[in-house]
Coordinates of C-alpha atoms (C1' of nucleotides) and ligand atoms in Angstrom, one line a residue:
Chain X
M217 CA -13.3 27.0 -7.6
K218 CA -13.8 24.4 -4.9
R219 CA -17.3 23.6 -4.0
N220 CA -19.0 22.6 -0.8
T221 CA -21.0 19.5 -1.0
W222 CA -22.7 17.5 1.7
Q223 CA -20.5 14.5 0.7
R224 CA -17.3 16.3 1.7
E225 CA -18.9 17.4 5.0
A226 CA -20.1 13.8 5.6
V227 CA -16.6 12.4 5.2
R228 CA -15.1 15.1 7.4
G229 CA -17.7 14.4 10.0
A230 CA -17.3 10.7 9.9
L231 CA -13.5 11.1 10.2
D232 CA -14.0 13.4 13.3
A233 CA -16.4 10.8 14.8
N234 CA -13.8 8.1 14.5
D235 CA -11.1 7.7 17.1
G236 CA -8.2 6.0 15.4
F237 CA -6.9 5.6 11.8
I238 CA -9.4 4.2 9.4
S239 CA -9.3 3.1 5.8
A240 CA -11.4 4.6 3.0
Q241 CA -13.3 1.4 2.6
A242 CA -14.1 1.2 6.3
L243 CA -15.2 4.8 6.4
H244 CA -17.4 4.2 3.5
S245 CA -19.0 1.3 5.3
A246 CA -19.5 3.4 8.4
L247 CA -21.2 6.1 6.4
H248 CA -23.5 3.6 4.8
A249 CA -24.3 2.2 8.2
T250 CA -25.7 5.6 9.1
G251 CA -27.8 5.6 6.0
S252 CA -25.6 7.8 3.8
P253 CA -25.7 6.9 0.1
I254 CA -22.3 8.4 -0.6
G255 CA -20.3 6.6 -3.2
L256 CA -17.0 4.8 -2.5
A257 CA -15.0 6.8 -5.1
T258 CA -16.2 10.0 -3.5
V259 CA -14.9 8.9 -0.1
Y260 CA -11.5 8.2 -1.7
R261 CA -11.5 11.6 -3.3
A262 CA -12.6 13.4 -0.2
L263 CA -10.0 11.7 1.9
A264 CA -7.2 12.5 -0.5
D265 CA -8.3 16.2 -0.6
L266 CA -8.5 16.4 3.2
A267 CA -5.0 14.9 3.3
V268 CA -3.4 17.4 0.9
E269 CA -5.2 20.3 2.7
G270 CA -3.7 19.1 6.0
D271 CA -7.1 18.5 7.6
A272 CA -6.4 14.8 7.8
D273 CA -3.3 12.7 8.5
S274 CA -2.6 9.7 6.5
L275 CA -0.2 6.7 6.9
Q276 CA 0.4 3.3 5.4
S277 CA -0.6 0.4 7.6
P278 CA 2.0 -2.3 7.8
E279 CA -0.2 -4.2 5.4
G280 CA 0.0 -1.4 2.9
E281 CA -3.4 0.1 3.2
S282 CA -3.8 3.9 3.3
L283 CA -5.4 5.0 6.6
Y284 CA -6.7 8.4 7.6
R285 CA -7.4 10.3 10.7
A286 CA -8.6 13.7 11.7
C287 CA -6.1 14.8 14.2
S288 CA -6.5 17.4 16.9
T289 CA -3.8 19.6 15.4
N290 CA -2.6 20.3 11.9
L291 CA 0.9 20.8 13.2
H292 CA 3.5 18.2 12.4
H293 CA 3.4 15.2 14.8
H294 CA 3.5 11.4 14.9
H295 CA 1.4 8.6 16.2
L296 CA 1.4 5.7 18.6
I297 CA -1.1 3.2 17.3
C298 CA -2.7 0.1 18.8
R299 CA -2.5 -2.6 16.1
N300 CA -5.4 -4.4 17.6
C301 CA -8.1 -1.8 18.4
G302 CA -6.7 1.2 16.5
L303 CA -6.4 3.5 19.6
T304 CA -4.2 6.3 18.6
V305 CA -2.1 8.7 20.6
E306 CA -0.6 11.8 19.0
I307 CA 3.0 12.4 20.0
E308 CA 5.4 15.2 19.4
A309 CA 9.1 14.6 19.5
D310 CA 11.3 17.5 18.8
A311 CA 14.3 15.3 19.3
V312 CA 13.2 13.0 16.4
E313 CA 12.5 16.0 14.2
R314 CA 16.0 17.3 14.8
W315 CA 17.5 13.9 14.3
A316 CA 15.7 13.4 11.0
K317 CA 16.8 16.8 9.7
D318 CA 20.4 16.3 11.0
V319 CA 20.9 12.8 9.5
A320 CA 19.6 14.0 6.2
G321 CA 21.8 17.1 6.1
Q322 CA 24.9 15.2 7.2
N323 CA 24.5 12.9 4.3
G324 CA 23.9 15.6 1.7
F325 CA 20.2 15.0 1.4
T326 CA 17.8 17.8 0.8
Q327 CA 14.0 18.1 0.9
A328 CA 13.9 15.5 3.6
A329 CA 10.6 14.1 4.9
H330 CA 10.2 11.3 7.3
V331 CA 7.9 8.5 8.3
V332 CA 7.8 7.8 12.0
D333 CA 5.1 5.6 13.5
V334 CA 5.0 3.4 16.6
F335 CA 2.8 0.4 16.6
G336 CA 2.0 -1.7 19.7
L337 CA -0.7 -3.1 21.9
C338 CA -2.5 -0.6 24.1
A339 CA -2.9 -1.3 27.8
T340 CA -6.5 -2.5 27.3
C341 CA -5.7 -4.8 24.5
T342 CA -2.6 -6.1 26.4
A343 CA -4.8 -6.9 29.3
K344 CA -7.3 -8.7 27.1
A345 CA -4.6 -10.7 25.4
A346 CA -3.2 -12.0 28.7
Chain O
M43 CA 12.6 -29.2 5.8
K44 CA 13.7 -26.1 3.8
R45 CA 15.3 -26.9 0.5
N46 CA 18.0 -25.1 -1.4
T47 CA 17.0 -24.1 -4.9
W48 CA 18.7 -22.0 -7.5
Q49 CA 15.7 -19.7 -7.5
R50 CA 16.2 -18.6 -3.9
E51 CA 19.9 -18.1 -4.6
A52 CA 19.1 -16.1 -7.7
V53 CA 16.8 -13.8 -5.7
R54 CA 19.4 -13.4 -3.0
G55 CA 22.0 -12.7 -5.5
A56 CA 19.9 -10.2 -7.4
L57 CA 19.1 -8.4 -4.2
D58 CA 22.8 -8.2 -3.3
A59 CA 23.6 -6.8 -6.7
N60 CA 21.1 -4.0 -6.3
D61 CA 22.0 -0.9 -4.3
G62 CA 18.8 0.5 -3.1
F63 CA 15.3 -0.8 -2.2
I64 CA 13.5 -2.6 -5.0
S65 CA 10.1 -4.0 -5.6
A66 CA 9.4 -7.6 -6.2
Q67 CA 8.2 -6.8 -9.7
A68 CA 11.3 -4.8 -10.5
L69 CA 13.6 -7.5 -9.2
H70 CA 11.7 -10.1 -11.3
S71 CA 12.3 -7.9 -14.3
A72 CA 15.9 -7.5 -13.5
L73 CA 16.3 -11.3 -13.2
H74 CA 14.6 -11.8 -16.5
A75 CA 16.9 -9.3 -18.1
T76 CA 19.8 -11.5 -17.2
G77 CA 18.1 -14.5 -18.8
S78 CA 16.7 -16.1 -15.7
P79 CA 13.3 -17.8 -16.3
I80 CA 12.3 -17.5 -12.6
G81 CA 8.6 -17.0 -12.0
L82 CA 7.1 -13.9 -10.5
A83 CA 5.3 -15.7 -7.7
T84 CA 8.6 -17.3 -6.7
V85 CA 10.3 -13.9 -6.4
Y86 CA 7.5 -12.8 -4.1
R87 CA 7.9 -15.9 -2.0
A88 CA 11.6 -15.7 -1.8
L89 CA 11.6 -12.1 -0.8
A90 CA 9.0 -12.8 1.9
D91 CA 11.2 -15.6 3.2
L92 CA 14.3 -13.5 3.2
A93 CA 12.5 -10.8 5.1
V94 CA 11.3 -13.1 7.9
E95 CA 14.7 -14.7 8.1
G96 CA 16.2 -11.2 8.6
D97 CA 18.3 -11.5 5.4
A98 CA 16.4 -8.7 3.8
D99 CA 14.9 -5.4 5.0
S100 CA 11.5 -4.4 3.8
L101 CA 9.6 -1.2 3.9
Q102 CA 6.5 0.3 2.3
S103 CA 7.1 3.0 -0.3
P104 CA 5.1 6.2 0.2
E105 CA 2.9 4.8 -2.6
G106 CA 2.2 1.6 -0.7
E107 CA 4.5 -0.8 -2.6
S108 CA 6.6 -3.3 -0.6
L109 CA 10.3 -2.7 -1.3
Y110 CA 13.2 -4.9 -0.3
R111 CA 16.9 -4.6 0.2
A112 CA 19.8 -6.7 1.3
C113 CA 21.4 -4.7 4.0
S114 CA 25.0 -4.9 5.2
T115 CA 23.9 -5.9 8.7
N116 CA 21.0 -7.9 10.0
L117 CA 21.0 -5.8 13.1
H118 CA 18.1 -3.4 13.6
H119 CA 18.6 -0.1 11.8
H120 CA 16.9 2.5 9.6
H121 CA 17.3 4.1 6.2
L122 CA 17.8 7.4 4.5
I123 CA 16.5 7.0 0.9
C124 CA 16.8 9.2 -2.2
R125 CA 13.3 9.3 -3.6
N126 CA 14.7 10.0 -7.0
C127 CA 17.5 7.5 -7.6
G128 CA 16.9 5.1 -4.7
L129 CA 20.4 5.6 -3.2
T130 CA 20.1 4.3 0.4
V131 CA 22.1 5.0 3.5
E132 CA 21.8 2.7 6.5
I133 CA 21.6 4.7 9.7
E134 CA 21.6 3.7 13.3
A135 CA 20.0 5.9 15.9
D136 CA 20.1 4.7 19.5
A137 CA 18.3 7.8 20.5
V138 CA 15.4 7.0 18.3
E139 CA 15.3 3.4 19.5
R140 CA 15.1 4.6 23.1
W141 CA 12.5 7.2 22.3
A142 CA 10.3 4.7 20.6
K143 CA 10.5 2.3 23.5
D144 CA 9.9 5.1 26.0
V145 CA 7.0 6.7 24.3
A146 CA 5.3 3.3 24.0
G147 CA 5.9 2.4 27.7
Q148 CA 4.8 5.8 29.0
N149 CA 1.4 5.2 27.3
G150 CA 0.9 1.7 28.4
F151 CA 1.7 0.1 25.1
T152 CA 3.4 -3.3 24.8
Q153 CA 5.0 -5.2 22.0
A154 CA 6.0 -1.9 20.4
A155 CA 7.5 -1.9 16.9
H156 CA 8.3 1.2 14.9
V157 CA 8.6 2.4 11.3
V158 CA 11.3 5.1 10.9
D159 CA 12.4 6.1 7.4
V160 CA 13.8 9.3 6.0
F161 CA 13.2 10.2 2.4
G162 CA 14.9 13.0 0.5
L163 CA 17.0 14.0 -2.5
C164 CA 20.6 12.9 -2.4
A165 CA 23.4 15.3 -3.2
T166 CA 23.7 14.1 -6.8
C167 CA 20.0 14.3 -7.5
T168 CA 19.8 17.7 -5.7
A169 CA 22.6 19.0 -8.0
K170 CA 20.9 17.6 -11.1
A171 CA 17.5 19.2 -10.2
A172 CA 19.0 22.6 -9.8
Chain Q
dG165 C1' 17.2 -44.8 -9.4
dC166 C1' 12.9 -44.3 -6.4
dT167 C1' 9.8 -42.1 -3.3
dC168 C1' 8.4 -38.7 -0.5
dT169 C1' 7.6 -34.1 0.1
dG170 C1' 8.6 -29.1 -0.3
dT171 C1' 8.9 -25.9 -4.3
dT172 C1' 7.9 -23.8 -8.7
dG173 C1' 5.3 -21.2 -12.0
dA174 C1' 1.4 -20.3 -15.3
dT175 C1' -2.7 -18.6 -14.3
dA176 C1' -6.8 -17.2 -11.8
dA177 C1' -8.4 -14.7 -8.0
dT178 C1' -8.3 -11.1 -4.8
dG179 C1' -8.5 -6.5 -3.0
dA180 C1' -7.4 -1.8 -2.8
dT181 C1' -7.3 2.1 -5.5
dT182 C1' -8.0 4.9 -9.7
dG183 C1' -10.1 6.1 -14.3
dT184 C1' -14.4 7.0 -17.1
dC185 C1' -18.1 9.8 -18.2
dA186 C1' -22.9 10.9 -18.3
dA187 C1' -26.0 12.7 -14.9
dA188 C1' -26.6 15.7 -10.9
dA189 C1' -25.3 19.4 -7.9
dC190 C1' -23.0 24.1 -7.0
dC191 C1' -23.0 28.8 -7.4
dA192 C1' -22.6 33.3 -9.5
dT193 C1' -25.5 35.8 -12.2
dT194 C1' -29.7 37.4 -14.2
Chain R
dA44 C1' -36.3 31.9 -8.6
dA45 C1' -34.6 30.4 -13.2
dT46 C1' -30.2 30.1 -16.2
dG47 C1' -25.9 28.4 -17.5
dG48 C1' -21.1 27.2 -17.0
dT49 C1' -18.4 24.3 -14.3
dT50 C1' -17.4 21.0 -10.8
dT51 C1' -18.6 16.9 -8.4
dT52 C1' -20.7 12.7 -8.0
dG53 C1' -21.2 7.6 -8.4
dA54 C1' -21.9 3.3 -10.8
dC55 C1' -18.9 0.7 -13.1
dA56 C1' -14.8 -0.7 -15.5
dA57 C1' -10.0 -0.9 -15.4
dT58 C1' -5.5 -1.2 -13.1
dC59 C1' -2.0 -2.8 -10.2
dA60 C1' 0.3 -5.3 -6.7
dT61 C1' -0.1 -9.3 -4.3
dT62 C1' -1.8 -13.9 -3.1
dA63 C1' -4.1 -18.4 -3.9
dT64 C1' -4.4 -22.7 -6.9
dC65 C1' -2.7 -26.8 -8.1
dA66 C1' -0.5 -30.0 -11.4
dA67 C1' 4.2 -30.6 -12.7
dC68 C1' 8.8 -30.6 -10.9
dA69 C1' 13.0 -31.2 -8.3
dG70 C1' 15.7 -31.6 -3.8
dA71 C1' 17.1 -35.1 -0.1
dG72 C1' 17.6 -39.3 1.8
dC73 C1' 17.2 -44.4 1.0
Ligands
LIG180 ZN1 -5.9 -1.6 21.7
LIG181 ZN1 8.2 14.4 12.5
LIG182 ZN1 19.5 10.2 -5.7
LIG183 ZN1 14.6 1.4 15.2

DNA sequence: GCTCTGTTGATAATGATTGTCAAAACCATT
DNA sequence: AATGGTTTTGACAATCATTATCAACAGAGC
């Protein structure tokens, strides 16, 4: 049976309090900053659990780190992410969903999944960089 | 000045000889198997160079490994990849390109790049799995 | 061939992530 | 509220891919 621990709630809460995608290490640091004594391994485990349960989205940063985010919906969607400040916009794109399914089917592929992420500089960061 | 070494040619050749995406470590093993004494660090460097020069495509596997492939074109395109045998199909999708650019622009993002990959089971692997 | 300089490769170092396992915490039951 | 079986935790070690070091080496031009 799965148990409820304050650690899991703490991770869930910290994820909710964070706007963009965040790494396990960064989330652990954030928790420590608030005085939480939670262990790093526990943060990794909690995030992995949240991801499989669908309560968190995860993606690989271009540098290969696993990042997590508590999105507003657990429905399938994608993200537009600022590579400077982490600002994240959730985007739906039925056209892309259809395209992914079609291209897989047309090539005889089954059990198709897809990775679709857009990275850029948000308006604020664009202005600052000017 | 950039120099021509047999090591870079060996990496380029090994990439060409490989069908799907492959990791630096696996490519190093493949080269060793043919008797090449090339060093692992050199394979990493050569692949990184090929990627920036546009002679190789790279992507992050769902597990976070960097994979490389010598594609038939150096024009921008995407991939449909069998997660079992590695069979890779190059796909172009102007609609997706446009969508990515539009969604970034509509949200005030600049310097937009995107990651679009489709993973599935190819027809052969689907048949075997049945 | 000689020198200058970019490249190589054995190895150490790094950094994220996972494994270990005894101690602590849950929770249904008494 | 105390008990007991089971799950979870966390400090730490271990792993794994990748990068940094740096002395030895090998292109390219003279
Ligand atoms: Zn930003
Ligand atoms: Zn989708
Ligand atoms: Zn296959
Ligand atoms: Zn594209």
